[in-house]
């Protein structure tokens, strides 16, 4: 009975029975060794300060090393398992393989000494040996990307040194490759998933360039999101994170007056319920949006306190910029204000003549410009439509001041003079006589300044005329007249 202990025989050793020994000749026993290999991984070694930094920042990019060794005693206590598979050419040219264990190291016998001995007894020789340099491993680990060494270290060393690679592995393990911390990128439109090493993609700029090349799109048309937040180019990429790549295209939202097509600045633009910007002096806002359907709404004094009813828009992937025109129709208020009374003004004496300051009548487009102490009006507003020339009429509510909308466009061709210049007001108040300004102020200003009246009304109300205190004279014949005091 003979027991042989060696790393090549694993933990159970090799036992030989019924060994015949004589004293007549020199006794010789040839035992063929197993070629037994072990595969495992190790995380990079860090001190306490480095480990704390890694846990807080999630930016460590040092790879996990994947090893092969010939002795189980060479495997460190902190060794890790991994998923994957290892293959190689075993005894007599047959392929051997083993799935890697995710829990612990993996053992692979690519050649059994007993099988070699059995063949030698039949054929007096061994027809083929195992090839350690043929080993190929594919490793995986959640959140990591496998990168084998190139060239394969076992092949490179065998060509340089010759001899047995297995004997060298019995002396010292060797690194076969790396599991690099990775970031996963999901292309939202196609569902294509790509994993990239963080070491070579430390910021969003590098990730975007690689993904754009893979998808065959321009990098300017690609935005990366993490937790639904768009990332800037200089943002650091965290290991194990999942990013979403979204193709975007530019759109231009333009807010123009419905009557004249003049720009309306300061309009808030909401995309899918979120404010994305404000229109500039040209009434325009350019925004990059993901391809597909979105809801567009706008908010401005001209629309009231609430945003306009959202409209559905579709963003295309073509190179040209989609332009969306939002017409701003004249949403106006008419009201009256009594003259201000000076608290320090001395009361009228018996010989003083009474003051008959008129009530001023206004038109405004911005509700923020309307003072608190106002009077509603009874009457009618008229305006000429530039589309077909018919007269638009709006009756005023005597009980309260409410906005009214004049749909004055769009007209084609663009009118030479703003249609708001044709706005006329007829109103009354008991004990007062209506005296409109002559010439009408909106008409005069439109002719003198040109352009559109609506932006000017959004900046400041305009006085249309006066309600002057009046006396009504009743004649005996039944006629009556009203005279301003």
CSV table of C-alpha atoms in Angstrom, one decimal:
chain,number,residue,atom,x,y,z
A,1,UNK,CA,0.0,0.0,0.0
A,2,UNK,CA,1.4,3.4,-1.1
A,3,UNK,CA,-0.1,6.8,-0.6
A,4,UNK,CA,1.2,9.8,-2.6
A,5,UNK,CA,0.5,13.3,-1.5
A,6,UNK,CA,1.1,16.1,-3.9
A,7,UNK,CA,-0.8,19.2,-5.2
A,8,UNK,CA,-1.3,17.4,-8.5
A,9,UNK,CA,-3.4,14.7,-6.7
A,10,UNK,CA,-5.7,17.2,-5.0
A,11,UNK,CA,-6.8,17.0,-1.4
A,12,UNK,CA,-7.5,13.2,-1.4
A,13,UNK,CA,-4.0,12.1,-2.4
A,14,UNK,CA,-3.3,9.0,-4.6
A,15,UNK,CA,-3.3,5.5,-3.2
A,16,UNK,CA,-1.6,2.5,-4.8
A,17,UNK,CA,-2.4,-1.1,-3.7
A,18,UNK,CA,-0.8,-4.5,-4.3
A,19,UNK,CA,2.7,-3.1,-5.0
A,20,UNK,CA,5.1,-6.0,-5.5
A,21,UNK,CA,8.7,-5.4,-4.4
A,22,UNK,CA,11.6,-7.8,-4.9
A,23,UNK,CA,15.2,-7.8,-3.7
A,24,UNK,CA,16.4,-9.4,-7.0
A,25,UNK,CA,16.3,-6.3,-9.1
A,26,UNK,CA,16.0,-2.5,-8.8
A,27,UNK,CA,12.4,-1.7,-8.2
A,28,UNK,CA,10.9,1.1,-10.3
A,29,UNK,CA,7.4,2.5,-10.3
A,30,UNK,CA,6.3,5.3,-12.7
A,31,UNK,CA,3.3,7.2,-11.6
A,32,UNK,CA,1.7,9.7,-13.9
A,33,UNK,CA,0.7,13.0,-12.3
A,34,UNK,CA,-2.7,14.5,-12.7
A,35,UNK,CA,-2.8,18.0,-14.3
A,36,UNK,CA,-5.1,19.7,-11.9
A,37,UNK,CA,-5.7,23.4,-12.0
A,38,UNK,CA,-7.6,25.9,-9.9
A,39,UNK,CA,-9.4,29.1,-11.0
A,40,UNK,CA,-10.3,32.0,-8.7
A,41,UNK,CA,-10.6,35.8,-8.5
A,42,UNK,CA,-9.3,38.4,-6.1
A,43,UNK,CA,-10.5,42.0,-5.6
A,44,UNK,CA,-7.9,44.7,-5.4
A,45,UNK,CA,-6.3,45.2,-2.0
A,46,UNK,CA,-7.1,48.5,-0.3
A,47,UNK,CA,-6.4,50.0,3.1
A,48,UNK,CA,-9.2,51.3,5.3
A,49,UNK,CA,-9.1,54.8,3.9
A,50,UNK,CA,-9.3,53.6,0.3
A,51,UNK,CA,-12.1,51.2,1.1
A,52,UNK,CA,-14.2,54.0,2.7
A,53,UNK,CA,-13.6,56.2,-0.4
A,54,UNK,CA,-14.8,53.4,-2.6
A,55,UNK,CA,-18.0,52.8,-0.7
A,56,UNK,CA,-18.8,56.5,-0.6
A,57,UNK,CA,-17.9,57.5,-4.2
A,58,UNK,CA,-18.5,54.3,-6.2
A,59,UNK,CA,-15.8,55.4,-8.6
A,60,UNK,CA,-13.1,52.8,-7.9
A,61,UNK,CA,-12.0,51.4,-11.3
A,62,UNK,CA,-9.3,48.9,-10.1
A,63,UNK,CA,-10.2,45.5,-11.7
A,64,UNK,CA,-10.8,42.1,-10.1
A,65,UNK,CA,-8.0,39.7,-11.1
A,66,UNK,CA,-8.7,36.3,-12.4
A,67,UNK,CA,-6.1,33.7,-11.6
A,68,UNK,CA,-5.0,30.1,-12.4
A,69,UNK,CA,-2.8,28.0,-10.2
A,70,UNK,CA,-1.6,24.5,-9.8
A,71,UNK,CA,-1.9,24.1,-6.0
A,72,UNK,CA,-4.9,24.6,-3.7
A,73,UNK,CA,-2.5,25.9,-1.1
A,74,UNK,CA,-1.8,28.9,-3.4
A,75,UNK,CA,-5.4,30.2,-3.2
A,76,UNK,CA,-5.8,33.1,-0.7
A,77,UNK,CA,-8.5,33.2,1.9
A,78,UNK,CA,-10.1,36.2,0.3
A,79,UNK,CA,-10.5,34.4,-3.1
A,80,UNK,CA,-13.8,34.9,-4.9
A,81,UNK,CA,-15.8,32.7,-7.2
A,82,UNK,CA,-17.1,33.9,-10.5
A,83,UNK,CA,-19.5,32.8,-13.2
A,84,UNK,CA,-18.4,31.6,-16.6
A,85,UNK,CA,-16.7,28.6,-18.2
A,86,UNK,CA,-13.1,27.3,-18.8
A,87,UNK,CA,-12.1,25.0,-21.6
A,88,UNK,CA,-8.9,23.3,-22.7
A,89,UNK,CA,-7.4,20.4,-24.6
A,90,UNK,CA,-7.0,17.4,-22.3
A,91,UNK,CA,-5.5,13.9,-22.5
A,92,UNK,CA,-5.5,12.3,-26.0
A,93,UNK,CA,-6.7,15.6,-27.6
A,94,UNK,CA,-10.1,15.6,-26.0
A,95,UNK,CA,-11.7,18.9,-24.9
A,96,UNK,CA,-12.4,19.3,-21.3
A,97,UNK,CA,-14.4,22.0,-19.7
A,98,UNK,CA,-16.0,23.1,-16.5
A,99,UNK,CA,-18.5,25.8,-15.4
A,100,UNK,CA,-17.0,28.3,-13.0
A,101,UNK,CA,-18.5,28.4,-9.5
A,102,UNK,CA,-19.9,31.7,-8.4
A,103,UNK,CA,-19.4,30.7,-4.7
A,104,UNK,CA,-15.8,29.5,-4.5
A,105,UNK,CA,-12.8,28.5,-6.6
A,106,UNK,CA,-13.2,26.0,-9.5
A,107,UNK,CA,-11.1,22.9,-9.9
A,108,UNK,CA,-10.4,21.4,-13.4
A,109,UNK,CA,-8.5,18.2,-14.1
A,110,UNK,CA,-7.5,18.4,-17.7
A,111,UNK,CA,-5.6,15.2,-17.6
A,112,UNK,CA,-5.9,12.2,-15.2
A,113,UNK,CA,-2.7,10.3,-14.4
A,114,UNK,CA,-4.6,7.0,-14.2
A,115,UNK,CA,-5.9,7.5,-17.8
A,116,UNK,CA,-2.4,8.0,-19.1
A,117,UNK,CA,-1.1,4.9,-17.2
A,118,UNK,CA,-4.0,2.8,-18.6
A,119,UNK,CA,-3.2,3.8,-22.2
A,120,UNK,CA,0.5,3.1,-21.7
A,121,UNK,CA,-0.2,-0.4,-20.5
A,122,UNK,CA,-2.1,-1.0,-23.8
A,123,UNK,CA,0.0,0.8,-26.3
A,124,UNK,CA,3.4,0.9,-24.5
A,125,UNK,CA,3.4,4.7,-25.0
A,126,UNK,CA,1.2,7.7,-24.6
A,127,UNK,CA,-0.4,8.9,-27.8
A,128,UNK,CA,-1.2,12.4,-26.6
A,129,UNK,CA,-0.7,14.7,-23.6
A,130,UNK,CA,-2.8,17.5,-22.3
A,131,UNK,CA,-2.0,21.1,-23.4
A,132,UNK,CA,-2.0,23.6,-20.6
A,133,UNK,CA,-1.5,26.5,-23.0
A,134,UNK,CA,-4.8,25.7,-24.7
A,135,UNK,CA,-6.8,26.9,-21.7
A,136,UNK,CA,-9.4,29.6,-22.5
A,137,UNK,CA,-11.6,31.1,-19.8
A,138,UNK,CA,-14.6,33.4,-20.1
A,139,UNK,CA,-15.5,34.9,-16.7
A,140,UNK,CA,-18.4,37.1,-15.7
A,141,UNK,CA,-19.5,38.9,-12.5
A,142,UNK,CA,-22.5,41.2,-12.0
A,143,UNK,CA,-21.4,44.8,-12.7
A,144,UNK,CA,-18.1,43.8,-14.3
A,145,UNK,CA,-16.8,43.4,-17.8
A,146,UNK,CA,-14.4,40.5,-18.7
A,147,UNK,CA,-11.2,41.4,-20.4
A,148,UNK,CA,-8.7,38.5,-21.0
A,149,UNK,CA,-5.0,39.2,-21.2
A,150,UNK,CA,-3.8,39.5,-24.8
A,151,UNK,CA,-1.7,37.7,-25.7
A,152,UNK,CA,-2.6,34.7,-23.5
A,153,UNK,CA,0.0,34.6,-20.7
A,154,UNK,CA,0.4,30.8,-20.7
A,155,UNK,CA,1.0,30.7,-24.5
A,156,UNK,CA,3.4,33.7,-24.3
A,157,UNK,CA,5.5,32.2,-21.5
A,158,UNK,CA,5.6,28.8,-23.0
A,159,UNK,CA,6.9,30.2,-26.3
A,160,UNK,CA,9.6,32.2,-24.5
A,161,UNK,CA,10.8,29.7,-21.9
A,162,UNK,CA,9.7,26.3,-23.3
A,163,UNK,CA,9.3,23.4,-20.8
A,164,UNK,CA,6.3,22.6,-18.8
A,165,UNK,CA,3.8,25.3,-17.9
A,166,UNK,CA,2.1,23.1,-15.4
A,167,UNK,CA,5.3,22.9,-13.3
A,168,UNK,CA,5.5,26.7,-13.3
A,169,UNK,CA,1.9,26.9,-12.2
A,170,UNK,CA,2.8,24.6,-9.3
A,171,UNK,CA,5.3,27.2,-8.2
A,172,UNK,CA,3.3,30.4,-8.8
A,173,UNK,CA,-0.2,31.4,-10.0
A,174,UNK,CA,-0.6,33.6,-13.0
A,175,UNK,CA,-3.3,36.2,-14.0
A,176,UNK,CA,-5.4,35.2,-17.0
A,177,UNK,CA,-7.4,38.4,-17.2
A,178,UNK,CA,-9.5,41.1,-15.5
A,179,UNK,CA,-13.0,41.7,-14.4
A,180,UNK,CA,-13.3,45.5,-14.8
A,181,UNK,CA,-16.0,47.6,-13.0
A,182,UNK,CA,-18.5,48.5,-15.7
A,183,UNK,CA,-21.4,50.8,-16.4
A,184,UNK,CA,-24.5,49.4,-18.2
A,185,UNK,CA,-26.0,51.6,-20.9
A,186,UNK,CA,-29.5,50.8,-22.2
A,187,UNK,CA,-30.6,52.4,-25.5
A,188,UNK,CA,-34.2,53.3,-24.7
A,189,UNK,CA,-35.6,53.1,-28.3
A,190,UNK,CA,-34.1,49.8,-29.4
A,191,UNK,CA,-33.5,48.1,-26.0
A,192,UNK,CA,-29.9,47.4,-26.9
A,193,UNK,CA,-27.7,47.0,-23.8
A,194,UNK,CA,-24.0,47.7,-23.8
A,195,UNK,CA,-21.5,47.4,-20.9
A,196,UNK,CA,-18.5,49.6,-20.8
A,197,UNK,CA,-15.5,49.6,-18.5
A,198,UNK,CA,-15.5,52.6,-16.2
A,199,UNK,CA,-11.7,52.8,-16.4
A,200,UNK,CA,-11.8,53.9,-20.0
A,201,UNK,CA,-15.1,55.7,-19.6
A,202,UNK,CA,-14.7,57.9,-16.5
A,203,UNK,CA,-17.1,60.6,-17.6
A,204,UNK,CA,-20.4,60.8,-19.6
A,205,UNK,CA,-18.5,62.3,-22.6
A,206,UNK,CA,-16.6,59.1,-23.2
A,207,UNK,CA,-19.7,56.9,-22.7
A,208,UNK,CA,-21.7,59.0,-25.1
A,209,UNK,CA,-19.0,58.9,-27.8
A,210,UNK,CA,-18.8,55.1,-27.6
A,211,UNK,CA,-22.5,54.6,-27.6
A,212,UNK,CA,-23.0,57.0,-30.5
A,213,UNK,CA,-20.4,55.1,-32.5
A,214,UNK,CA,-22.2,51.8,-31.8
A,215,UNK,CA,-25.6,53.1,-32.7
A,216,UNK,CA,-24.3,55.1,-35.7
A,217,UNK,CA,-25.7,58.4,-34.6
A,218,UNK,CA,-24.2,61.8,-33.9
A,219,UNK,CA,-23.0,62.3,-30.3
A,220,UNK,CA,-24.8,65.6,-30.3
A,221,UNK,CA,-28.1,63.7,-30.8
A,222,UNK,CA,-27.6,61.5,-27.7
A,223,UNK,CA,-28.4,62.3,-24.1
A,224,UNK,CA,-27.6,60.0,-21.1
A,225,UNK,CA,-30.0,59.8,-18.2
A,226,UNK,CA,-29.6,58.4,-14.7
A,227,UNK,CA,-32.6,58.1,-12.4
A,228,UNK,CA,-34.5,60.2,-14.9
A,229,UNK,CA,-32.0,63.1,-14.7
A,230,UNK,CA,-30.0,64.2,-17.8
A,231,UNK,CA,-26.3,64.0,-17.3
A,232,UNK,CA,-23.7,66.6,-18.4
A,233,UNK,CA,-20.7,65.7,-20.3
A,234,UNK,CA,-18.3,66.2,-17.4
A,235,UNK,CA,-20.4,64.1,-14.9
A,236,UNK,CA,-18.4,61.2,-13.5
A,237,UNK,CA,-19.6,57.7,-14.2
A,238,UNK,CA,-20.2,55.5,-11.2
A,239,UNK,CA,-19.4,51.8,-11.4
A,240,UNK,CA,-22.3,49.4,-11.5
A,241,UNK,CA,-24.7,52.2,-12.5
A,242,UNK,CA,-27.3,51.8,-15.2
A,243,UNK,CA,-27.6,54.7,-17.7
A,244,UNK,CA,-30.2,55.2,-20.4
A,245,UNK,CA,-29.2,56.5,-23.8
A,246,UNK,CA,-31.9,58.6,-25.5
A,247,UNK,CA,-31.7,60.0,-29.0
A,248,UNK,CA,-32.8,63.6,-29.1
A,249,UNK,CA,-33.5,66.1,-31.8
A,250,UNK,CA,-33.8,69.9,-31.7
A,251,UNK,CA,-37.2,71.7,-31.8
A,252,UNK,CA,-37.9,75.4,-31.8
A,253,UNK,CA,-41.0,76.7,-30.2
A,254,UNK,CA,-42.1,80.1,-31.4
A,255,UNK,CA,-44.8,82.2,-29.8
A,256,UNK,CA,-46.2,84.7,-32.2
A,257,UNK,CA,-49.1,87.0,-32.1
A,258,UNK,CA,-52.1,85.6,-33.9
A,259,UNK,CA,-53.0,88.8,-35.6
A,260,UNK,CA,-49.6,89.9,-37.0
A,261,UNK,CA,-47.1,87.0,-36.4
A,262,UNK,CA,-44.9,89.2,-34.2
A,263,UNK,CA,-42.8,87.5,-31.5
A,264,UNK,CA,-44.0,87.3,-27.9
A,265,UNK,CA,-41.1,87.1,-25.5
A,266,UNK,CA,-41.1,85.8,-21.9
A,267,UNK,CA,-43.4,82.8,-22.6
A,268,UNK,CA,-42.7,79.8,-20.4
A,269,UNK,CA,-42.5,76.5,-22.4
A,270,UNK,CA,-43.6,73.3,-20.6
A,271,UNK,CA,-42.7,69.9,-22.1
A,272,UNK,CA,-44.5,67.0,-20.5
A,273,UNK,CA,-45.5,69.2,-17.6
A,274,UNK,CA,-42.0,70.5,-16.8
A,275,UNK,CA,-40.9,74.1,-17.6
A,276,UNK,CA,-37.9,73.8,-19.9
A,277,UNK,CA,-37.3,77.5,-20.7
A,278,UNK,CA,-38.6,80.9,-21.7
A,279,UNK,CA,-38.9,82.3,-25.2
A,280,UNK,CA,-36.4,85.0,-26.1
A,281,UNK,CA,-36.9,88.4,-27.7
A,282,UNK,CA,-37.5,86.7,-31.0
A,283,UNK,CA,-40.3,84.7,-29.3
A,284,UNK,CA,-38.2,81.5,-29.8
A,285,UNK,CA,-36.9,78.7,-27.5
A,286,UNK,CA,-34.8,75.9,-28.9
A,287,UNK,CA,-34.8,72.6,-26.9
A,288,UNK,CA,-33.4,69.1,-27.4
A,289,UNK,CA,-36.1,66.5,-26.9
A,290,UNK,CA,-36.2,62.7,-27.0
A,291,UNK,CA,-37.6,61.3,-30.2
A,292,UNK,CA,-41.3,60.5,-30.1
A,293,UNK,CA,-44.5,62.1,-28.8
A,294,UNK,CA,-44.6,64.8,-26.1
A,295,UNK,CA,-47.0,67.3,-24.7
A,296,UNK,CA,-46.3,70.9,-25.2
A,297,UNK,CA,-47.9,73.7,-23.2
A,298,UNK,CA,-47.1,77.4,-22.9
A,299,UNK,CA,-47.7,79.9,-20.1
A,300,UNK,CA,-47.9,83.7,-20.5
A,301,UNK,CA,-49.9,86.6,-19.2
A,302,UNK,CA,-51.6,86.6,-22.5
A,303,UNK,CA,-53.0,83.1,-21.7
A,304,UNK,CA,-54.0,83.9,-18.1
A,305,UNK,CA,-52.7,82.3,-14.9
A,306,UNK,CA,-52.9,78.7,-16.1
A,307,UNK,CA,-50.8,77.1,-19.0
A,308,UNK,CA,-52.6,76.7,-22.3
A,309,UNK,CA,-54.2,73.4,-23.0
A,310,UNK,CA,-51.3,71.0,-23.9
A,311,UNK,CA,-50.9,70.0,-27.5
A,312,UNK,CA,-49.3,66.8,-28.7
A,313,UNK,CA,-46.1,67.1,-30.7
A,314,UNK,CA,-43.9,64.5,-32.4
A,315,UNK,CA,-40.1,65.0,-32.5
A,316,UNK,CA,-38.5,63.4,-35.6
A,317,UNK,CA,-34.9,62.3,-36.0
A,318,UNK,CA,-34.2,64.2,-39.2
A,319,UNK,CA,-31.3,66.7,-39.2
A,320,UNK,CA,-33.6,69.8,-39.7
A,321,UNK,CA,-35.0,71.5,-36.6
A,322,UNK,CA,-38.8,71.0,-36.1
A,323,UNK,CA,-40.5,74.4,-35.7
A,324,UNK,CA,-43.7,74.7,-33.7
A,325,UNK,CA,-45.7,77.9,-33.9
A,326,UNK,CA,-47.9,78.7,-30.9
A,327,UNK,CA,-50.3,81.6,-31.8
A,328,UNK,CA,-51.0,84.1,-29.1
A,329,UNK,CA,-54.5,85.6,-29.6
A,330,UNK,CA,-55.5,88.9,-28.2
A,331,UNK,CA,-56.9,88.1,-24.7
A,332,UNK,CA,-58.0,91.5,-23.4
A,333,UNK,CA,-59.6,93.2,-20.5
A,334,UNK,CA,-61.6,96.5,-20.5
A,335,UNK,CA,-62.3,98.3,-17.3
A,336,UNK,CA,-62.7,101.8,-15.8
A,337,UNK,CA,-60.9,103.6,-13.0
A,338,UNK,CA,-62.3,106.6,-11.1
A,339,UNK,CA,-60.0,109.6,-10.5
A,340,UNK,CA,-57.8,109.3,-7.4
A,341,UNK,CA,-58.9,111.4,-4.5
A,342,UNK,CA,-56.1,113.2,-2.6
A,343,UNK,CA,-56.4,112.6,1.1
A,344,UNK,CA,-54.6,115.9,1.8
A,345,UNK,CA,-56.8,117.9,-0.5
A,346,UNK,CA,-58.9,120.6,1.3
A,347,UNK,CA,-62.6,120.2,1.1
A,348,UNK,CA,-64.5,122.5,-1.4
A,349,UNK,CA,-65.8,125.7,0.0
A,350,UNK,CA,-69.2,127.4,-0.7
A,351,UNK,CA,-67.6,129.6,-3.4
A,352,UNK,CA,-65.5,126.8,-5.0
A,353,UNK,CA,-66.6,125.4,-8.3
A,354,UNK,CA,-67.1,121.5,-8.2
A,355,UNK,CA,-64.6,119.3,-10.0
A,356,UNK,CA,-65.8,116.9,-12.6
A,357,UNK,CA,-62.8,114.7,-13.3
A,358,UNK,CA,-63.7,111.9,-15.7
A,359,UNK,CA,-63.5,108.2,-15.2
A,360,UNK,CA,-60.8,106.7,-17.4
A,361,UNK,CA,-61.6,103.6,-19.6
A,362,UNK,CA,-58.7,101.2,-20.3
A,363,UNK,CA,-57.8,98.1,-22.3
A,364,UNK,CA,-55.1,95.8,-21.0
A,365,UNK,CA,-53.7,92.4,-22.0
A,366,UNK,CA,-51.7,91.6,-18.8
A,367,UNK,CA,-53.9,90.9,-15.7
A,368,UNK,CA,-51.1,91.9,-13.4
A,369,UNK,CA,-51.4,95.5,-14.7
A,370,UNK,CA,-55.0,95.8,-13.6
A,371,UNK,CA,-55.4,97.8,-10.3
A,372,UNK,CA,-57.5,96.6,-7.4
A,373,UNK,CA,-60.1,99.4,-7.5
A,374,UNK,CA,-61.7,99.0,-10.9
A,375,UNK,CA,-65.1,99.2,-12.4
A,376,UNK,CA,-66.7,96.8,-14.8
A,377,UNK,CA,-68.2,98.3,-18.0
A,378,UNK,CA,-71.5,97.8,-19.8
A,379,UNK,CA,-71.0,97.9,-23.6
A,380,UNK,CA,-69.6,96.3,-26.6
A,381,UNK,CA,-66.1,95.8,-28.2
A,382,UNK,CA,-65.8,95.5,-32.0
A,383,UNK,CA,-62.8,94.8,-34.1
A,384,UNK,CA,-62.2,94.0,-37.8
A,385,UNK,CA,-61.0,90.5,-38.6
A,386,UNK,CA,-58.0,90.5,-41.0
A,387,UNK,CA,-58.9,87.0,-42.2
A,388,UNK,CA,-62.2,87.8,-43.9
A,389,UNK,CA,-62.9,91.4,-43.0
A,390,UNK,CA,-66.0,90.7,-40.9
A,391,UNK,CA,-66.6,92.5,-37.6
A,392,UNK,CA,-65.9,90.7,-34.4
A,393,UNK,CA,-68.3,91.7,-31.6
A,394,UNK,CA,-67.9,91.1,-27.8
A,395,UNK,CA,-70.5,92.1,-25.3
A,396,UNK,CA,-69.1,93.2,-21.9
A,397,UNK,CA,-70.2,91.9,-18.6
A,398,UNK,CA,-71.5,94.6,-16.3
A,399,UNK,CA,-71.2,92.5,-13.2
A,400,UNK,CA,-67.4,91.8,-13.4
A,401,UNK,CA,-64.3,92.3,-15.4
A,402,UNK,CA,-63.5,89.2,-17.4
A,403,UNK,CA,-61.2,88.6,-20.3
A,404,UNK,CA,-62.4,88.2,-23.9
A,405,UNK,CA,-60.5,86.7,-26.8
A,406,UNK,CA,-60.3,88.2,-30.3
A,407,UNK,CA,-59.3,85.5,-32.8
A,408,UNK,CA,-57.7,87.8,-35.3
A,409,UNK,CA,-55.6,85.4,-37.3
A,410,UNK,CA,-53.5,84.1,-38.7
A,411,UNK,CA,-54.0,86.2,-41.8
A,412,UNK,CA,-52.3,85.7,-45.1
A,413,UNK,CA,-50.7,87.8,-46.3
A,414,UNK,CA,-49.5,89.5,-43.1
A,415,UNK,CA,-51.6,92.7,-42.6
A,416,UNK,CA,-49.9,96.0,-43.2
A,417,UNK,CA,-51.4,97.5,-40.0
A,418,UNK,CA,-52.2,95.6,-36.8
A,419,UNK,CA,-55.9,94.7,-36.7
A,420,UNK,CA,-56.0,95.7,-33.1
A,421,UNK,CA,-55.9,99.3,-34.4
A,422,UNK,CA,-59.5,98.8,-35.5
A,423,UNK,CA,-60.6,98.0,-31.9
A,424,UNK,CA,-63.5,100.2,-30.9
A,425,UNK,CA,-65.4,100.4,-27.6
A,426,UNK,CA,-68.9,101.6,-26.9
A,427,UNK,CA,-69.7,101.7,-23.2
A,428,UNK,CA,-71.9,103.6,-20.7
A,429,UNK,CA,-72.4,104.3,-17.0
A,430,UNK,CA,-75.4,105.9,-15.3
A,431,UNK,CA,-74.7,109.6,-14.8
A,432,UNK,CA,-71.8,109.6,-17.3
A,433,UNK,CA,-71.3,110.3,-20.9
A,434,UNK,CA,-68.9,108.1,-23.0
A,435,UNK,CA,-66.2,110.2,-24.9
A,436,UNK,CA,-63.8,108.0,-26.9
A,437,UNK,CA,-60.3,109.4,-27.6
A,438,UNK,CA,-60.1,110.8,-31.1
A,439,UNK,CA,-58.2,109.6,-33.0
A,440,UNK,CA,-58.4,106.1,-31.5
A,441,UNK,CA,-55.1,105.5,-29.6
A,442,UNK,CA,-54.5,101.9,-30.8
A,443,UNK,CA,-55.1,102.9,-34.5
A,444,UNK,CA,-52.8,106.0,-34.1
A,445,UNK,CA,-50.0,104.0,-32.5
A,446,UNK,CA,-50.2,101.1,-35.0
A,447,UNK,CA,-49.9,103.6,-37.9
A,448,UNK,CA,-47.1,105.6,-36.3
A,449,UNK,CA,-45.0,102.8,-34.9
A,450,UNK,CA,-45.9,99.8,-37.0
A,451,UNK,CA,-45.7,96.3,-35.7
A,452,UNK,CA,-48.2,94.6,-33.5
A,453,UNK,CA,-50.2,96.2,-30.8
A,454,UNK,CA,-50.5,93.1,-28.6
A,455,UNK,CA,-46.9,93.0,-27.3
A,456,UNK,CA,-47.3,96.7,-26.4
A,457,UNK,CA,-50.5,96.1,-24.6
A,458,UNK,CA,-48.8,93.2,-22.7
A,459,UNK,CA,-46.3,95.8,-21.5
A,460,UNK,CA,-48.7,98.6,-20.6
A,461,UNK,CA,-52.5,99.2,-20.7
A,462,UNK,CA,-53.9,101.9,-23.0
A,463,UNK,CA,-56.6,104.5,-22.3
A,464,UNK,CA,-59.4,104.3,-24.9
A,465,UNK,CA,-61.4,107.2,-23.7
A,466,UNK,CA,-63.4,108.7,-20.8
A,467,UNK,CA,-66.7,108.5,-19.0
A,468,UNK,CA,-67.4,112.1,-18.1
A,469,UNK,CA,-69.9,113.1,-15.5
A,470,UNK,CA,-73.0,114.3,-17.3
A,471,UNK,CA,-76.5,115.8,-16.8
A,472,UNK,CA,-79.5,114.5,-18.6
A,473,UNK,CA,-82.0,117.1,-19.8
A,474,UNK,CA,-85.6,116.0,-20.4
A,475,UNK,CA,-87.6,118.2,-22.8
A,476,UNK,CA,-91.4,118.6,-22.5
A,477,UNK,CA,-91.9,117.2,-26.0
A,478,UNK,CA,-90.3,114.0,-24.9
A,479,UNK,CA,-86.8,114.3,-26.2
A,480,UNK,CA,-83.8,114.2,-23.9
A,481,UNK,CA,-80.1,114.9,-24.2
A,482,UNK,CA,-77.0,114.3,-22.0
A,483,UNK,CA,-74.4,117.0,-21.6
A,484,UNK,CA,-71.0,116.6,-19.9
A,485,UNK,CA,-70.6,118.8,-16.8
